[in-house]
XYZ file of N, CA and C in Angstrom:
534
model
N -6.842 -12.645 7.239
C -5.507 -12.377 7.741
C -5.624 -11.414 8.909
N -5.159 -11.819 10.053
C -5.223 -10.900 11.188
C -3.852 -10.297 11.469
N -3.828 -9.358 12.375
C -2.611 -8.604 12.670
C -1.511 -9.501 13.234
N -1.884 -10.574 13.928
C -0.880 -11.458 14.509
C -0.031 -12.103 13.418
N -0.662 -12.537 12.319
C 0.089 -13.137 11.227
C 1.052 -12.128 10.613
N 0.591 -10.897 10.443
C 1.454 -9.856 9.883
C 2.632 -9.583 10.803
N 2.379 -9.503 12.095
C 3.468 -9.220 13.029
C 4.474 -10.363 13.053
N 3.999 -11.604 12.968
C 4.922 -12.728 12.970
C 5.824 -12.684 11.748
N 5.264 -12.368 10.581
C 6.084 -12.317 9.380
C 7.034 -11.132 9.413
N 6.577 -10.010 9.931
C 7.389 -8.798 9.920
C 8.463 -8.783 10.999
N 8.549 -9.824 11.803
C 9.597 -9.847 12.817
C 10.966 -9.712 12.179
N 11.126 -10.218 10.971
C 12.409 -10.089 10.295
C 12.510 -8.781 9.537
N 11.399 -8.081 9.330
C 11.392 -6.850 8.546
C 11.411 -5.599 9.414
N 10.747 -5.614 10.534
C 10.635 -4.408 11.362
C 10.967 -4.751 12.805
N 11.637 -3.856 13.484
C 11.987 -4.122 14.871
C 10.781 -4.094 15.797
N 10.899 -4.823 16.873
C 9.853 -4.862 17.885
C 10.240 -3.883 18.985
N 9.261 -3.168 19.528
C 9.583 -2.223 20.595
C 10.068 -2.986 21.815
N 10.978 -2.382 22.546
C 11.572 -3.038 23.698
C 10.643 -2.946 24.895
N 10.535 -4.054 25.613
C 9.721 -4.103 26.815
C 10.305 -5.185 27.711
N 9.493 -5.653 28.643
C 9.964 -6.684 29.561
C 10.296 -7.971 28.815
N 9.610 -8.224 27.716
C 9.852 -9.433 26.933
C 10.840 -9.213 25.808
N 11.818 -8.337 26.008
C 12.775 -8.007 24.957
C 13.566 -9.233 24.513
N 14.026 -10.030 25.456
C 14.814 -11.214 25.117
C 13.968 -12.216 24.336
N 12.715 -12.383 24.717
C 11.836 -13.294 23.991
C 11.617 -12.791 22.571
N 11.503 -11.488 22.410
C 11.338 -10.911 21.078
C 12.561 -11.140 20.212
N 13.746 -10.999 20.800
C 14.981 -11.255 20.051
C 15.057 -12.714 19.634
N 14.704 -13.611 20.549
C 14.727 -15.034 20.230
C 13.752 -15.357 19.105
N 12.568 -14.751 19.127
C 11.591 -14.988 18.070
C 12.106 -14.500 16.724
N 12.744 -13.334 16.694
C 13.264 -12.803 15.435
C 14.379 -13.684 14.892
N 15.285 -14.097 15.772
C 16.383 -14.960 15.338
C 15.833 -16.290 14.847
N 14.868 -16.846 15.555
C 14.255 -18.106 15.141
C 13.563 -17.961 13.793
N 12.843 -16.864 13.592
C 12.153 -16.648 12.319
C 13.150 -16.511 11.175
N 14.228 -15.769 11.390
C 15.245 -15.609 10.344
C 15.939 -16.926 10.044
N 16.311 -17.649 11.086
C 16.992 -18.921 10.892
C 16.078 -19.923 10.190
N 14.816 -19.972 10.590
C 13.861 -20.876 9.942
C 13.708 -20.532 8.470
N 13.608 -19.249 8.159
C 13.507 -18.835 6.759
C 14.724 -19.242 5.963
N 15.905 -19.101 6.550
C 17.140 -19.502 5.879
C 17.147 -21.003 5.612
N 16.819 -21.788 6.640
C 16.824 -23.247 6.499
C 15.775 -23.687 5.483
N 14.564 -23.143 5.557
C 13.510 -23.518 4.616
C 13.900 -23.182 3.184
N 14.597 -22.069 2.995
C 15.053 -21.702 1.656
C 16.122 -22.643 1.146
N 17.073 -23.024 1.998
C 18.158 -23.922 1.590
C 17.656 -25.328 1.289
N 16.675 -25.783 2.067
C 16.133 -27.126 1.879
C 15.102 -27.154 0.747
N 14.783 -26.005 0.216
C 13.811 -25.844 -0.881
C 12.387 -26.171 -0.448
N 12.078 -25.976 0.841
C 10.698 -26.126 1.298
C 9.858 -24.935 0.858
N 10.515 -23.792 0.710
C 9.840 -22.591 0.233
C 10.440 -22.262 -1.123
N 9.605 -22.280 -2.143
C 10.084 -22.050 -3.506
C 9.872 -20.591 -3.900
N 10.320 -20.232 -5.083
C 10.258 -18.855 -5.556
C 8.867 -18.258 -5.535
N 7.875 -19.051 -5.891
C 6.497 -18.554 -5.928
C 6.004 -18.191 -4.525
N 6.319 -19.046 -3.551
C 5.912 -18.772 -2.177
C 6.660 -17.566 -1.606
N 7.939 -17.443 -1.955
C 8.715 -16.292 -1.492
C 8.121 -15.013 -2.052
N 7.739 -15.040 -3.318
C 7.116 -13.867 -3.949
C 5.799 -13.527 -3.243
N 5.016 -14.545 -2.914
C 3.746 -14.308 -2.216
C 3.986 -13.716 -0.826
N 4.978 -14.231 -0.102
C 5.299 -13.677 1.217
C 5.801 -12.245 1.110
N 6.584 -11.966 0.066
C 7.070 -10.602 -0.137
C 5.910 -9.654 -0.421
N 4.973 -10.083 -1.258
C 3.795 -9.253 -1.532
C 2.963 -9.044 -0.267
N 2.807 -10.095 0.517
C 2.066 -9.972 1.772
C 2.735 -8.960 2.692
N 4.046 -9.070 2.816
C 4.766 -8.167 3.723
C 4.726 -6.733 3.242
N 4.969 -6.518 1.956
C 5.090 -5.139 1.472
C 3.747 -4.460 1.250
N 2.722 -5.198 0.902
C 1.444 -4.566 0.583
C 0.434 -4.619 1.722
N 0.510 -5.614 2.566
C -0.490 -5.766 3.619
C 0.115 -5.500 4.997
N 1.119 -6.269 5.352
C 1.647 -6.207 6.720
C 2.361 -4.901 7.023
N 3.202 -4.419 6.102
C 3.920 -3.182 6.376
C 2.953 -2.014 6.481
N 1.942 -1.996 5.629
C 0.929 -0.944 5.715
C 0.178 -1.015 7.038
N -0.172 -2.218 7.453
C -0.881 -2.381 8.724
C 0.004 -1.985 9.900
N 1.274 -2.364 9.852
C 2.201 -1.999 10.918
C 2.391 -0.489 10.982
N 2.510 0.147 9.836
C 2.665 1.598 9.782
C 1.428 2.293 10.343
N 0.250 1.853 9.914
C -0.990 2.447 10.402
C -1.149 2.229 11.905
N -0.845 1.032 12.371
C -0.969 0.729 13.798
C -0.070 1.642 14.630
N 1.174 1.795 14.223
C 2.096 2.634 14.994
C 1.756 4.108 14.878
N 1.283 4.563 13.725
C 0.863 5.958 13.595
C -0.369 6.242 14.440
N -1.272 5.275 14.524
C -2.478 5.495 15.323
C -2.176 5.509 16.819
N -1.107 4.862 17.238
C -0.737 4.844 18.652
C 0.185 5.995 19.036
N 0.678 6.730 18.055
C 1.581 7.847 18.323
C 0.791 9.030 18.870
N 1.223 9.557 19.999
C 0.561 10.720 20.595
C 1.127 11.974 19.936
N 0.363 12.583 19.045
C 0.854 13.709 18.255
C 1.155 14.932 19.100
N 0.480 15.087 20.219
C 0.757 16.236 21.094
C 2.115 16.108 21.774
N 2.585 14.896 21.940
C 3.860 14.676 22.624
C 5.045 14.595 21.658
N 4.780 14.672 20.372
C 5.848 14.555 19.373
C 6.744 15.789 19.422
N 8.026 15.569 19.352
C 8.999 16.662 19.250
C 9.019 17.110 17.791
N 8.165 18.057 17.453
C 8.005 18.468 16.060
C 9.253 19.139 15.504
N 10.046 19.742 16.375
C 11.297 20.344 15.893
C 12.251 19.265 15.390
N 12.271 18.129 16.063
C 13.111 17.022 15.620
C 12.623 16.478 14.281
N 11.318 16.260 14.167
C 10.754 15.765 12.908
C 11.031 16.766 11.786
N 10.845 18.053 12.076
C 11.128 19.092 11.085
C 12.592 19.129 10.687
N 13.485 18.932 11.652
C 14.920 18.928 11.355
C 15.297 17.748 10.468
N 14.721 16.590 10.738
C 14.994 15.419 9.901
C 14.479 15.658 8.488
N 13.264 16.194 8.374
C 12.717 16.476 7.044
C 13.516 17.561 6.331
N 13.946 18.584 7.050
C 14.770 19.632 6.452
C 16.091 19.054 5.941
N 16.674 18.159 6.703
C 17.894 17.489 6.261
C 17.673 16.678 5.002
N 16.555 15.963 4.946
C 16.252 15.175 3.753
C 15.995 16.066 2.543
N 15.254 17.159 2.742
C 14.982 18.094 1.640
C 16.283 18.722 1.156
N 17.150 19.116 2.075
C 18.437 19.706 1.700
C 19.276 18.719 0.902
N 19.332 17.489 1.357
C 20.079 16.456 0.646
C 19.485 16.209 -0.734
N 18.166 16.193 -0.820
C 17.474 16.013 -2.096
C 17.886 17.114 -3.076
N 17.843 18.366 -2.621
C 18.174 19.508 -3.485
C 19.647 19.475 -3.889
N 20.529 19.193 -2.949
C 21.965 19.158 -3.255
C 22.277 18.068 -4.277
N 21.722 16.884 -4.098
C 21.990 15.788 -5.035
C 21.447 16.115 -6.421
N 20.244 16.665 -6.493
C 19.686 17.035 -7.798
C 20.534 18.118 -8.458
N 20.961 19.126 -7.699
C 21.767 20.216 -8.262
C 23.141 19.721 -8.712
N 23.781 18.899 -7.906
C 25.098 18.372 -8.284
C 24.981 17.470 -9.505
N 23.931 16.675 -9.570
C 23.724 15.821 -10.737
C 23.563 16.660 -11.995
N 22.779 17.731 -11.911
C 22.608 18.607 -13.075
C 23.905 19.334 -13.425
N 24.649 19.777 -12.416
C 25.886 20.522 -12.669
C 26.980 19.637 -13.264
N 27.037 18.398 -12.848
C 28.095 17.503 -13.317
C 27.686 16.637 -14.497
N 26.512 16.864 -15.019
C 26.034 16.067 -16.139
C 26.924 16.307 -17.358
N 27.463 15.249 -17.950
C 28.363 15.434 -19.091
C 27.654 15.933 -20.345
N 26.399 15.728 -20.448
C 25.647 16.122 -21.649
C 24.714 17.274 -21.316
N 25.232 18.332 -20.823
C 24.488 19.480 -20.303
C 23.275 19.836 -21.152
N 22.163 20.011 -20.457
C 20.902 20.465 -21.035
C 20.409 19.546 -22.153
N 20.641 18.282 -22.005
C 20.105 17.324 -22.962
C 19.060 16.470 -22.258
N 18.349 15.709 -23.092
C 17.309 14.837 -22.557
C 17.938 13.834 -21.590
N 17.346 13.674 -20.453
C 17.820 12.720 -19.461
C 18.455 13.363 -18.248
N 18.804 14.655 -18.343
C 19.441 15.325 -17.209
C 18.495 15.437 -16.018
N 17.296 15.942 -16.258
C 16.329 16.095 -15.164
C 15.903 14.741 -14.611
N 15.751 13.771 -15.503
C 15.355 12.437 -15.055
C 16.431 11.837 -14.149
N 17.681 11.989 -14.530
C 18.773 11.482 -13.692
C 18.813 12.209 -12.356
N 18.644 13.525 -12.384
C 18.660 14.307 -11.146
C 17.535 13.866 -10.216
N 16.338 13.699 -10.753
C 15.207 13.255 -9.935
C 15.405 11.858 -9.383
N 15.913 10.961 -10.222
C 16.120 9.582 -9.801
C 17.193 9.479 -8.721
N 18.319 10.155 -8.910
C 19.387 10.112 -7.911
C 18.946 10.751 -6.598
N 18.194 11.831 -6.689
C 17.716 12.495 -5.471
C 16.767 11.582 -4.690
N 15.912 10.861 -5.399
C 15.026 9.901 -4.729
C 15.848 8.793 -4.080
N 16.825 8.260 -4.819
C 17.653 7.182 -4.277
C 18.373 7.597 -3.001
N 18.894 8.816 -2.977
C 19.673 9.266 -1.827
C 18.790 9.491 -0.599
N 17.579 9.981 -0.797
C 16.743 10.312 0.358
C 15.891 9.150 0.847
N 15.803 8.083 0.092
C 15.037 6.931 0.548
C 15.960 5.986 1.293
N 15.634 5.716 2.510
C 16.422 4.833 3.354
C 15.481 3.758 3.884
N 16.027 2.649 4.238
C 15.217 1.607 4.850
C 14.930 2.039 6.289
N 13.889 2.849 6.449
C 13.576 3.440 7.751
C 13.379 2.383 8.831
N 12.703 1.318 8.481
C 12.331 0.337 9.498
C 13.433 -0.686 9.741
N 14.250 -0.950 8.748
C 15.314 -1.935 8.912
C 16.626 -1.357 9.393
N 16.910 -0.103 9.032
C 18.190 0.508 9.395
C 18.005 1.642 10.398
N 17.154 2.598 10.067
C 17.024 3.794 10.906
C 16.423 3.480 12.275
N 15.413 2.630 12.326
C 14.768 2.322 13.607
C 15.756 1.738 14.617
N 16.526 0.690 14.252
C 17.475 0.161 15.244
C 18.546 1.175 15.652
N 18.983 2.024 14.716
C 19.978 3.040 15.068
C 19.417 4.042 16.070
N 18.228 4.548 15.786
C 17.608 5.516 16.695
C 17.317 4.861 18.040
N 16.870 3.633 18.011
C 16.571 2.910 19.253
C 17.828 2.708 20.087
N 18.940 2.376 19.439
C 20.166 2.137 20.208
C 20.774 3.429 20.739
N 20.655 4.522 19.984
C 21.245 5.788 20.428
C 20.368 6.484 21.464
N 19.058 6.548 21.204
C 18.155 7.309 22.066
C 17.221 6.437 22.896
N 17.419 5.126 22.906
C 16.502 4.208 23.577
C 16.278 4.490 25.043
N 17.319 4.869 25.755
C 17.189 5.111 27.193
C 16.794 6.553 27.500
N 17.378 7.500 26.804
C 17.111 8.907 27.130
C 15.792 9.410 26.546
N 15.472 9.014 25.321
C 14.229 9.444 24.664
C 13.602 8.244 23.950
N 12.928 7.370 24.661
C 12.397 6.151 24.042
C 11.345 6.410 22.968
N 10.725 7.577 22.973
C 9.686 7.846 21.968
C 10.263 8.220 20.607
N 11.552 8.554 20.539
C 12.144 8.976 19.271
C 12.074 7.885 18.207
N 12.205 6.628 18.597
C 12.155 5.542 17.619
C 10.796 5.488 16.928
N 9.743 5.817 17.644
C 8.408 5.834 17.042
C 8.233 6.921 16.003
N 9.093 7.936 16.031
C 9.004 9.010 15.040
C 9.350 8.519 13.639
N 10.047 7.390 13.558
C 10.378 6.820 12.251
C 9.093 6.548 11.477
N 8.061 6.112 12.184
C 6.786 5.830 11.526
C 6.098 7.104 11.052
N 6.514 8.235 11.533
C 5.990 9.526 11.099
C 6.839 10.112 9.981
N 8.154 9.986 10.084
C 9.063 10.566 9.093
C 9.007 9.808 7.768
N 8.899 8.492 7.819
C 8.919 7.698 6.586
C 7.805 8.089 5.619
N 6.540 8.128 6.033
C 5.511 8.517 5.070
C 5.588 9.987 4.674
N 6.035 10.854 5.589
C 6.143 12.270 5.232
C 7.173 12.489 4.131
N 8.327 11.848 4.244
C 9.335 12.021 3.198
C 8.879 11.375 1.896
N 8.151 10.286 2.007
C 7.620 9.639 0.807
C 6.612 10.535 0.099
N 5.767 11.203 0.860
C 4.728 12.061 0.284
C 5.292 13.389 -0.212
N 6.322 13.911 0.441
C 6.848 15.225 0.073
C 7.942 15.171 -0.986
N 8.841 14.215 -0.913
C 10.006 14.217 -1.794
C 9.833 13.384 -3.062
N 9.244 12.221 -2.947
C 9.096 11.378 -4.136
C 8.307 12.044 -5.257
N 7.211 12.757 -4.978
C 6.502 13.411 -6.088
C 7.368 14.428 -6.835
N 8.251 15.130 -6.127
C 9.129 16.095 -6.799
C 10.096 15.358 -7.723
N 10.703 14.288 -7.222
C 11.606 13.494 -8.054
C 10.895 12.864 -9.234
N 9.699 12.347 -9.003
C 8.933 11.754 -10.105
C 8.502 12.811 -11.113
N 8.208 14.020 -10.640
C 7.883 15.113 -11.553
C 9.079 15.426 -12.449
N 10.281 15.466 -11.872
C 11.479 15.719 -12.676
C 11.676 14.631 -13.731
N 11.450 13.399 -13.344
C 11.593 12.288 -14.292
C 10.569 12.408 -15.411
N 9.309 12.621 -15.055
C 8.249 12.704 -16.060
C 8.379 13.955 -16.923
N 8.789 15.069 -16.333
C 8.950 16.308 -17.097
C 10.035 16.141 -18.157
N 11.105 15.462 -17.795
C 12.191 15.236 -18.743
C 11.753 14.285 -19.853
N 10.962 13.277 -19.517
C 10.479 12.340 -20.533
C 9.446 12.973 -21.446
N 8.722 13.980 -20.951
C 7.667 14.615 -21.749
C 8.221 15.632 -22.738
N 9.425 16.161 -22.495
C 9.996 17.153 -23.411
C 10.299 16.515 -24.760
N 9.933 17.218 -25.874
C 10.218 16.644 -27.201
C 11.675 16.739 -27.568
């Protein structure tokens, strides 16, 4: 499996950076989405094949795309204050959601409170970075700061590494209590 196959499949999953061939890229994405829709309706692609494509995209292609974009990111040119502000916002939201969940829990200090707080905090801070956040950042900052969209590839793994373990710890700690 080479990178070209992954990029072709991920056209519907991750946005393509804008360049001179922007219109061709849009046409390819629309064609790929429309073809997938038609193949699904005509039953040319069955559940087993869809599952295999999903596994390919989530385990192989998305990882390769993330690594490729992180390796091309010039870390010296990154606006670290912006990345820090986004992470601070996510951490703040994580803490607020966990605290509100614990405060409003109807069964105060019973089993399941910490697990619910951790789970809700994870749900709130996890966003589809590549499907939702990338196009938003690209449309807002595309002309003035074109490099900002590439920061999504930096923020996504950082929030995954920093916030998810805390939420999972809350879930496991609550399950471990007798």
